[in-house]
Coordinates of C-alpha atoms and ligand atoms in Angstrom, one line a residue:
M1167 CA 186.4 164.0 168.2
S1168 CA 187.8 164.2 164.7
N1169 CA 188.3 161.3 162.4
P1170 CA 191.8 160.2 161.5
T1171 CA 192.6 161.6 158.1
I1172 CA 194.2 160.1 155.0
A1173 CA 195.4 162.4 152.2
I1174 CA 196.2 161.4 148.7
V1175 CA 199.0 163.1 146.8
G1176 CA 200.8 162.6 143.5
R1177 CA 201.2 164.2 140.1
P1178 CA 198.3 164.4 137.7
N1179 CA 197.0 161.3 135.9
V1180 CA 198.5 158.7 138.2
G1181 CA 195.0 157.7 139.3
K1182 CA 194.4 159.7 142.5
S1183 CA 190.8 160.4 141.9
T1184 CA 190.1 156.8 140.8
I1185 CA 191.6 155.6 144.0
F1186 CA 189.9 158.3 146.1
N1187 CA 186.5 157.1 144.8
R1188 CA 187.3 153.5 145.5
I1189 CA 188.3 154.2 149.1
A1190 CA 185.6 156.8 149.8
G1191 CA 182.4 155.4 151.1
E1192 CA 179.5 155.6 148.6
R1193 CA 177.1 158.2 149.8
I1194 CA 174.3 159.7 147.9
S1195 CA 173.6 163.2 149.3
I1196 CA 172.0 166.4 148.3
V1197 CA 175.3 168.1 148.6
E1198 CA 176.9 165.8 146.1
D1199 CA 174.0 165.9 143.8
T1200 CA 174.6 169.6 143.3
P1201 CA 176.1 170.0 139.9
G1202 CA 179.8 170.6 140.1
V1203 CA 180.2 168.8 143.4
T1204 CA 180.1 165.2 142.4
R1205 CA 182.5 165.7 139.6
D1206 CA 185.2 167.1 141.7
R1207 CA 184.6 165.6 145.1
I1208 CA 187.8 166.0 147.1
Y1209 CA 186.7 165.2 150.7
A1210 CA 184.8 162.2 151.9
K1211 CA 184.4 159.7 154.6
G1212 CA 185.6 156.1 154.4
E1213 CA 185.6 153.0 156.6
W1214 CA 188.0 150.1 156.8
L1215 CA 187.5 147.3 159.3
T1216 CA 186.3 149.0 162.4
H1217 CA 187.9 152.4 161.6
E1218 CA 186.2 155.4 160.2
F1219 CA 188.3 158.0 158.6
S1220 CA 188.2 161.1 156.4
I1221 CA 189.9 161.2 153.1
I1222 CA 191.2 164.1 151.0
D1223 CA 192.2 164.1 147.4
T1224 CA 194.7 167.0 147.3
G1225 CA 194.9 166.7 143.6
G1226 CA 191.5 168.3 143.4
I1227 CA 192.7 171.5 145.1
D1228 CA 194.0 173.6 142.3
I1229 CA 196.2 176.4 143.4
G1230 CA 195.4 179.2 141.0
D1231 CA 197.9 180.0 138.3
E1232 CA 200.9 178.5 140.0
P1233 CA 203.3 176.5 137.8
F1234 CA 202.8 172.8 137.7
M1235 CA 205.7 171.9 140.0
E1236 CA 204.7 174.5 142.5
Q1237 CA 201.1 173.2 142.5
I1238 CA 202.0 169.6 143.4
K1239 CA 204.4 170.8 146.1
Q1240 CA 201.6 172.9 147.6
Q1241 CA 199.3 169.9 147.5
A1242 CA 201.9 167.8 149.3
Q1243 CA 202.1 170.5 151.9
I1244 CA 198.3 170.4 152.4
A1245 CA 198.6 166.6 152.9
I1246 CA 201.3 167.1 155.5
D1247 CA 199.2 169.8 157.3
E1248 CA 195.9 167.9 157.3
A1249 CA 196.6 164.2 157.3
D1250 CA 197.6 161.5 159.8
V1251 CA 198.7 159.2 156.9
I1252 CA 199.6 160.1 153.4
L1253 CA 199.0 157.9 150.3
F1254 CA 201.6 158.9 147.8
I1255 CA 200.5 157.7 144.4
T1256 CA 202.8 157.0 141.4
S1257 CA 202.3 155.1 138.2
G1258 CA 203.9 151.8 137.2
R1259 CA 203.2 152.6 133.6
E1260 CA 205.4 155.7 133.5
G1261 CA 207.9 154.8 136.1
V1262 CA 209.6 157.3 138.4
T1263 CA 209.4 160.9 137.1
D1264 CA 211.0 164.2 138.3
A1265 CA 207.7 165.3 139.7
D1266 CA 207.5 162.1 141.8
E1267 CA 211.0 162.8 143.1
A1268 CA 210.1 166.4 144.1
V1269 CA 207.0 165.2 146.0
A1270 CA 208.9 162.4 147.6
K1271 CA 211.5 164.9 148.9
I1272 CA 208.9 167.0 150.6
L1273 CA 207.0 164.1 152.1
Y1274 CA 210.3 162.5 153.4
R1275 CA 211.2 165.7 155.3
S1276 CA 207.7 165.9 156.9
K1277 CA 208.1 162.7 159.0
K1278 CA 204.4 162.0 158.5
P1279 CA 203.7 158.3 157.7
V1280 CA 203.7 157.9 153.9
I1281 CA 202.5 154.8 152.0
L1282 CA 204.1 154.7 148.6
M1283 CA 201.6 153.3 146.0
V1284 CA 202.5 152.2 142.5
N1285 CA 199.2 152.4 140.6
K1286 CA 198.2 150.9 137.2
V1287 CA 199.8 147.6 138.1
D1288 CA 196.8 145.8 136.5
N1289 CA 198.2 142.3 136.4
P1290 CA 200.8 140.2 138.2
E1291 CA 203.3 140.3 135.3
M1292 CA 203.6 144.0 135.9
R1293 CA 204.7 143.6 139.5
S1294 CA 208.4 143.9 138.7
E1295 CA 207.7 147.5 137.7
V1296 CA 207.6 148.5 141.3
Y1297 CA 211.3 147.9 142.1
E1298 CA 212.6 151.2 140.7
F1299 CA 210.3 153.0 143.2
Y1300 CA 212.5 152.0 146.1
S1301 CA 214.8 154.8 144.8
L1302 CA 212.3 157.3 146.2
G1303 CA 213.4 156.4 149.7
L1304 CA 209.9 155.9 151.1
G1305 CA 210.1 152.2 151.9
D1306 CA 208.3 149.3 150.3
P1307 CA 206.2 150.4 147.3
Y1308 CA 202.7 148.9 147.2
P1309 CA 201.5 147.7 143.8
V1310 CA 197.9 148.6 143.2
S1311 CA 195.4 149.0 140.5
G1312 CA 192.8 151.7 141.1
S1313 CA 190.7 150.8 138.2
H1314 CA 190.6 147.1 139.1
G1315 CA 190.5 147.7 142.8
L1316 CA 193.5 145.5 143.4
G1317 CA 195.9 145.9 146.4
L1318 CA 194.0 148.7 148.1
G1319 CA 193.1 146.4 151.1
D1320 CA 196.8 146.0 151.9
V1321 CA 197.3 149.7 151.7
L1322 CA 194.4 150.4 154.1
D1323 CA 195.6 147.7 156.5
E1324 CA 198.9 149.6 156.7
A1325 CA 197.2 153.0 156.9
V1326 CA 195.1 152.2 159.9
K1327 CA 198.2 151.1 161.8
H1328 CA 199.2 154.8 161.7
F1329 CA 195.9 156.2 163.0
P1330 CA 196.3 158.1 166.3
D1331 CA 195.0 156.1 169.3
E1332 CA 191.3 156.7 169.8
E1333 CA 190.9 159.1 172.7
E1334 CA 188.3 158.5 175.3
N1335 CA 185.1 160.3 174.9
E1336 CA 186.8 163.4 176.4
E1337 CA 184.9 166.3 177.8
D1338 CA 181.3 165.3 177.1
E1339 CA 179.9 168.4 178.8
T1340 CA 181.4 170.8 176.2
I1341 CA 179.4 171.7 173.2
K1342 CA 181.4 171.9 170.1
F1343 CA 180.4 174.4 167.4
S1344 CA 181.8 176.1 164.4
L1345 CA 181.1 179.1 162.3
I1346 CA 180.8 178.3 158.6
G1347 CA 180.5 180.6 155.7
R1348 CA 182.0 182.2 152.7
P1349 CA 185.0 184.6 153.0
N1350 CA 184.0 188.0 154.4
V1351 CA 180.6 187.1 155.9
G1352 CA 182.2 188.1 159.2
K1353 CA 183.2 184.9 160.9
S1354 CA 186.3 186.2 162.5
S1355 CA 184.5 189.4 163.6
L1356 CA 181.7 187.3 165.1
I1357 CA 184.2 185.1 167.0
N1358 CA 186.0 188.0 168.4
A1359 CA 182.8 189.7 169.4
I1360 CA 181.5 186.5 171.1
L1361 CA 184.7 186.0 173.0
G1362 CA 184.8 189.6 173.8
E1363 CA 181.5 189.6 175.6
D1364 CA 181.9 190.5 179.3
R1365 CA 180.0 187.5 180.4
V1366 CA 182.1 185.0 178.5
I1367 CA 185.1 183.5 180.1
V1368 CA 187.7 182.2 177.7
S1369 CA 189.7 179.4 179.4
D1370 CA 192.3 178.5 176.8
I1371 CA 193.1 178.4 173.2
E1372 CA 194.5 175.2 172.1
G1373 CA 196.6 174.4 169.1
T1374 CA 196.0 170.7 168.1
T1375 CA 198.4 168.5 166.2
R1376 CA 196.6 169.4 163.0
D1377 CA 197.4 173.0 163.3
A1378 CA 193.8 173.8 164.0
I1379 CA 192.9 176.1 166.9
D1380 CA 190.1 175.3 169.2
T1381 CA 188.9 177.9 171.8
H1382 CA 187.3 176.9 175.0
F1383 CA 185.0 179.2 176.8
T1384 CA 182.3 179.2 179.5
S1385 CA 179.1 181.1 179.2
E1386 CA 177.3 183.0 182.0
N1387 CA 175.3 180.0 183.2
G1388 CA 178.4 177.8 183.3
Q1389 CA 177.9 175.9 180.1
E1390 CA 181.2 175.0 178.4
F1391 CA 181.8 175.5 174.7
T1392 CA 184.5 174.6 172.3
M1393 CA 184.7 176.7 169.2
I1394 CA 186.3 174.9 166.3
D1395 CA 188.5 176.8 164.0
T1396 CA 188.0 176.9 160.2
A1397 CA 190.1 178.3 157.5
G1398 CA 189.5 182.0 157.1
M1399 CA 189.1 182.5 160.8
R1400 CA 192.7 182.5 161.8
K1401 CA 194.7 183.0 158.7
R1402 CA 198.0 181.2 158.7
G1403 CA 199.3 182.9 155.6
K1404 CA 199.6 179.9 153.3
V1405 CA 199.0 180.4 149.6
Y1406 CA 196.4 177.7 149.3
E1407 CA 194.2 179.0 152.1
N1408 CA 192.5 181.4 149.8
T1409 CA 191.4 178.8 147.2
E1410 CA 187.7 178.0 147.3
K1411 CA 188.2 174.2 147.2
Y1412 CA 190.5 174.3 150.2
S1413 CA 188.2 176.5 152.3
V1414 CA 185.2 174.3 151.5
M1415 CA 187.2 171.2 152.5
R1416 CA 188.2 172.9 155.8
A1417 CA 184.6 173.8 156.4
M1418 CA 183.5 170.2 155.9
R1419 CA 186.2 169.0 158.3
A1420 CA 185.1 171.5 160.9
I1421 CA 181.4 170.4 160.5
D1422 CA 182.4 166.8 161.0
R1423 CA 184.0 167.8 164.4
S1424 CA 181.0 170.0 165.5
D1425 CA 177.8 169.3 167.4
V1426 CA 176.3 172.5 166.2
V1427 CA 177.1 174.5 163.1
L1428 CA 176.4 178.2 162.7
V1429 CA 175.8 178.9 159.1
I1430 CA 176.8 182.5 158.7
L1431 CA 175.1 184.5 155.9
N1432 CA 175.9 188.1 154.9
G1433 CA 172.7 190.1 155.5
E1434 CA 173.9 192.7 153.0
E1435 CA 174.6 190.3 150.1
G1436 CA 172.0 187.7 150.6
I1437 CA 172.2 183.9 149.9
R1438 CA 174.8 182.4 147.5
E1439 CA 175.3 179.0 146.1
Q1440 CA 178.3 178.2 148.3
D1441 CA 176.2 178.9 151.4
K1442 CA 173.7 176.2 150.4
R1443 CA 176.3 173.7 149.6
I1444 CA 178.0 173.9 153.0
A1445 CA 174.6 174.0 154.9
G1446 CA 173.6 170.9 152.9
Y1447 CA 176.6 169.1 154.1
A1448 CA 176.0 170.0 157.7
H1449 CA 172.4 168.8 157.3
E1450 CA 173.5 165.5 155.8
A1451 CA 176.1 165.0 158.5
G1452 CA 173.2 165.3 161.1
R1453 CA 174.6 168.3 162.8
G1454 CA 172.6 170.9 164.7
I1455 CA 172.2 174.0 162.6
I1456 CA 171.6 177.7 163.4
I1457 CA 171.3 180.2 160.6
V1458 CA 173.0 183.4 161.5
V1459 CA 172.4 186.5 159.4
N1460 CA 175.3 188.8 160.1
K1461 CA 175.9 192.5 159.2
W1462 CA 172.3 193.3 160.0
D1463 CA 173.4 196.8 160.9
L1464 CA 174.2 197.4 157.2
V1465 CA 170.7 196.5 156.0
K1466 CA 168.2 199.2 155.3
K1467 CA 165.1 198.1 157.1
D1468 CA 161.4 198.6 157.1
T1469 CA 158.8 196.6 159.1
N1470 CA 158.9 193.7 156.7
T1471 CA 162.6 193.3 156.0
M1472 CA 163.4 190.6 158.5
K1473 CA 160.3 188.6 157.6
K1474 CA 161.1 188.8 153.9
F1475 CA 164.7 187.7 154.5
E1476 CA 163.4 184.8 156.6
E1477 CA 161.0 183.7 153.8
E1478 CA 163.9 183.8 151.4
I1479 CA 166.0 181.6 153.7
R1480 CA 163.1 179.1 154.1
E1481 CA 162.7 178.9 150.4
E1482 CA 166.4 178.6 149.5
F1483 CA 167.2 176.2 152.4
A1484 CA 163.9 174.2 152.2
Y1485 CA 165.4 171.1 153.9
L1486 CA 166.6 173.3 156.9
D1487 CA 163.1 174.2 158.0
Y1488 CA 164.0 173.1 161.6
A1489 CA 166.9 175.6 161.9
P1490 CA 166.4 178.7 163.9
I1491 CA 167.3 182.0 162.3
I1492 CA 168.9 184.9 164.1
F1493 CA 169.8 188.3 162.8
V1494 CA 173.0 189.8 164.3
S1495 CA 175.7 192.3 163.9
A1496 CA 179.3 191.6 164.9
L1497 CA 179.8 195.4 164.7
T1498 CA 177.1 196.6 167.0
K1499 CA 176.9 193.2 168.9
Q1500 CA 173.2 193.2 168.3
R1501 CA 171.7 189.9 169.7
L1502 CA 175.1 188.3 170.1
N1503 CA 174.4 187.6 173.7
K1504 CA 171.6 185.3 172.6
L1505 CA 173.9 182.9 170.7
P1506 CA 175.3 180.8 173.5
E1507 CA 171.8 180.1 174.8
L1508 CA 170.6 179.2 171.3
I1509 CA 173.5 176.8 170.7
E1510 CA 172.9 175.2 174.1
G1511 CA 169.2 174.8 173.3
V1512 CA 170.0 173.1 169.9
S1513 CA 172.5 170.8 171.6
M1514 CA 169.9 169.7 174.2
N1515 CA 167.4 169.0 171.4
Q1516 CA 170.0 166.9 169.6
N1517 CA 170.4 164.8 172.7
M1518 CA 166.7 164.4 173.6
R1519 CA 165.2 160.9 173.9
I1520 CA 161.5 160.2 173.5
P1521 CA 160.1 157.3 175.5
S1522 CA 158.8 154.6 173.2
S1523 CA 155.3 154.8 174.6
V1524 CA 155.0 158.5 173.8
L1525 CA 156.6 158.0 170.4
N1526 CA 154.1 155.3 169.5
E1527 CA 151.2 157.4 170.6
I1528 CA 152.3 160.1 168.3
I1529 CA 152.8 157.7 165.4
M1530 CA 149.4 156.1 165.9
D1531 CA 147.7 159.5 166.1
A1532 CA 149.5 160.5 162.9
V1533 CA 148.3 157.4 161.1
A1534 CA 144.8 158.2 162.2
I1535 CA 144.9 161.7 160.7
N1536 CA 146.7 160.7 157.5
P1537 CA 146.3 157.0 156.5
T1538 CA 149.5 155.2 155.4
P1539 CA 150.1 155.1 151.6
T1540 CA 149.4 152.2 149.4
D1541 CA 151.3 151.0 146.4
K1542 CA 150.1 148.5 143.8
G1543 CA 147.3 147.6 146.1
K1544 CA 149.5 147.1 149.1
R1545 CA 149.2 149.3 152.2
L1546 CA 152.1 150.4 154.4
K1547 CA 151.6 149.0 157.9
I1548 CA 153.4 150.5 160.8
F1549 CA 153.8 148.2 163.8
Y1550 CA 155.8 150.3 166.2
A1551 CA 158.6 152.8 166.4
T1552 CA 161.5 153.3 168.7
Q1553 CA 164.3 155.9 169.1
V1554 CA 167.7 154.2 168.5
A1555 CA 170.1 157.2 168.7
V1556 CA 170.6 160.8 169.6
K1557 CA 172.8 163.4 167.8
P1558 CA 170.8 163.4 165.6
P1559 CA 167.6 161.8 167.1
T1560 CA 167.1 158.7 165.0
F1561 CA 163.9 156.7 164.9
V1562 CA 163.4 153.2 163.5
V1563 CA 159.9 152.5 162.4
F1564 CA 159.0 148.8 162.0
V1565 CA 156.8 148.2 159.0
N1566 CA 155.5 145.5 156.7
E1567 CA 157.6 146.6 153.7
E1568 CA 160.3 149.3 153.7
E1569 CA 159.6 150.3 150.1
L1570 CA 156.1 151.4 151.0
M1571 CA 157.4 154.1 153.3
H1572 CA 157.6 157.0 150.8
F1573 CA 159.6 160.1 151.4
S1574 CA 156.5 162.2 151.7
Y1575 CA 155.1 159.9 154.4
S1576 CA 158.3 159.8 156.3
R1577 CA 158.4 163.6 156.1
F1578 CA 154.8 163.7 157.5
L1579 CA 155.8 161.5 160.4
E1580 CA 158.8 163.7 161.0
N1581 CA 156.5 166.8 161.1
Q1582 CA 154.2 165.1 163.6
I1583 CA 157.1 164.2 165.9
R1584 CA 158.3 167.8 165.6
K1585 CA 154.9 169.1 166.5
A1586 CA 155.0 167.2 169.7
F1587 CA 158.6 167.8 170.7
E1588 CA 161.0 170.6 170.7
F1589 CA 163.5 169.5 168.1
E1590 CA 164.4 173.0 166.9
G1591 CA 167.8 173.1 165.3
T1592 CA 168.4 169.4 164.9
P1593 CA 167.8 167.2 161.9
I1594 CA 165.9 164.0 162.8
K1595 CA 166.2 160.7 161.0
I1596 CA 163.4 158.2 160.3
I1597 CA 164.5 154.8 159.2
P1598 CA 161.9 152.3 158.1
R1599 CA 162.7 148.7 158.8
R1600 CA 160.9 145.5 157.9
R1601 CA 159.7 143.6 161.0
K1602 CA 161.1 140.1 160.9
Ligands
GDP1334 P1 194.5 161.8 138.8 O1 194.7 162.9 137.8 O2 195.7 161.4 139.5 O3 193.3 162.0 139.7 O4 194.1 160.5 137.9 P2 192.7 159.8 137.5 O5 192.2 159.1 138.6 O6 191.9 160.9 136.9 O7 193.2 158.8 136.4 C1 194.0 159.2 135.3 C2 193.8 158.1 134.2 O8 194.4 156.9 134.6 C3 192.3 157.8 133.9 O9 192.2 157.6 132.5 C4 192.1 156.5 134.6 O10 191.1 155.7 134.0 C5 193.4 155.8 134.5 N1 193.7 154.9 135.6 C6 193.5 155.1 136.9 N2 193.8 154.0 137.7 C7 194.2 153.1 136.8 C8 194.7 151.7 136.9 O11 194.8 151.1 138.0 N3 195.1 151.1 135.7 C9 195.0 151.7 134.5 N4 195.4 151.0 133.5 N5 194.5 153.0 134.4 C10 194.2 153.6 135.5
GDP1335 P1 185.5 186.3 157.5 O1 186.3 186.3 156.3 O2 184.2 185.6 157.4 O3 186.2 185.9 158.8 O4 185.0 187.9 157.7 P2 185.7 189.0 158.6 O5 185.3 188.8 160.0 O6 187.1 189.2 158.3 O7 184.8 190.3 158.1 C1 184.9 190.8 156.8 C2 184.6 192.3 156.8 O8 183.3 192.5 157.2 C3 185.5 193.1 157.7 O9 185.8 194.3 157.1 C4 184.6 193.3 158.9 O10 184.9 194.5 159.6 C5 183.2 193.4 158.3 N1 182.2 193.0 159.2 C6 182.1 191.8 159.8 N2 180.9 191.7 160.5 C7 180.3 192.9 160.4 C8 179.0 193.5 160.8 O11 178.2 192.8 161.6 N3 178.7 194.7 160.4 C9 179.5 195.4 159.6 N4 179.1 196.6 159.2 N5 180.7 194.9 159.1 C10 181.1 193.7 159.5

């Protein structure tokens, strides 16, 4: 199920990214450590009370060379297309501007819930500045201060009221997956080829409220799948769809909704930076991952070509050492019939539970082979471990001191668990916790 989505709109300099960063949950991740990603983060997850949501800063999606007014109109359109609730940000320092009025008009027509925020109201004396904003016709303006973090709680209280009702855990038997990759790697061709296989029965194609299109199908052995749409797959002909920021944002959203992500690479072109960024996000999000090298028909091969390509992938995507790699061609359909099985296998691995007794045997054997590390004369002690979650499999390891569990040791434990169990395709998490 997808999270409810909040989008932020408004003209430049009103404080959109300041507010975005306040609302977005702090999250250190490899993806965001990549230079150029932290700086202009536009998509994140947040939490308020018991609600989890996604948040988009449309101000970060620049639409090429369009004139200023056109850009902010497009951004407002993105918000309308993607969000359940829109935060429209203005500035109490500058008052109502023409650009604010243009945005207000578009939002008003959309009938999406809009919360009008007047930012930079840094102290109570400035609260009278908000009255002129009633003229925008979007109801009560909320005075806030992004830089001081004031008033945002009231805004979020209001925002969550507009979230769609949480659906029941619908069709649990269906495996949700998406194809993620740069433009032209062959995503649409692969989809058509997969759905065109004789043995696949497409049951329906469903347009959801967010204008995304999910396709349901059943494989030969009766397994149900839901294929989640991403931008670039079914082009809707909107200007902003071709911008990189927008397609990355759509890819992240599709990953959030998926159980398993197929990272599509172009066999002819090799690996690019954007491939790594998206794959990193899928890994962080704990999704199952399969690396699919497409256009294999175009690659000149000798006996070592596949092996070399594999080595390159292992090197470039070091943290994805658990992900299976498959070489395919949408054109010749080579190995495409293997994909449903592979996805199903990864999904099973994501849902696997290891009994505590077996898990603890593995851990104790691991400690016997490779003694726990010491730090400043103190040795890590492991008392016991237990699996606390699936999707991804998550293990809590009770220890004397959490800080003594170094990354490399936790990695070693992970490898020992992987040696004993088939966790191909799924990340696993190991969380050290001090025993009380
Ligand atoms: P954006 O272009 O809409 O994303 O705006 P930014 O978040 O980059 O903010 C633009 C400028 O306004 C920056 O210099 C911020 O420090 C400043 N700013 C943001 N929020 C506030 C606020 O609540 N009060 C004041 N005084 N300045 C703010
Ligand atoms: P998307 O942007 O990722 O959806 O990529 P498309 O599916 O639109 O494919 C981009 C181009 O690559 C099209 O011209 C396809 O015909 C071509 N293409 C896709 N897959 C293959 C393949 O496996 N082999 C060959 N030779 N061409 C392919």
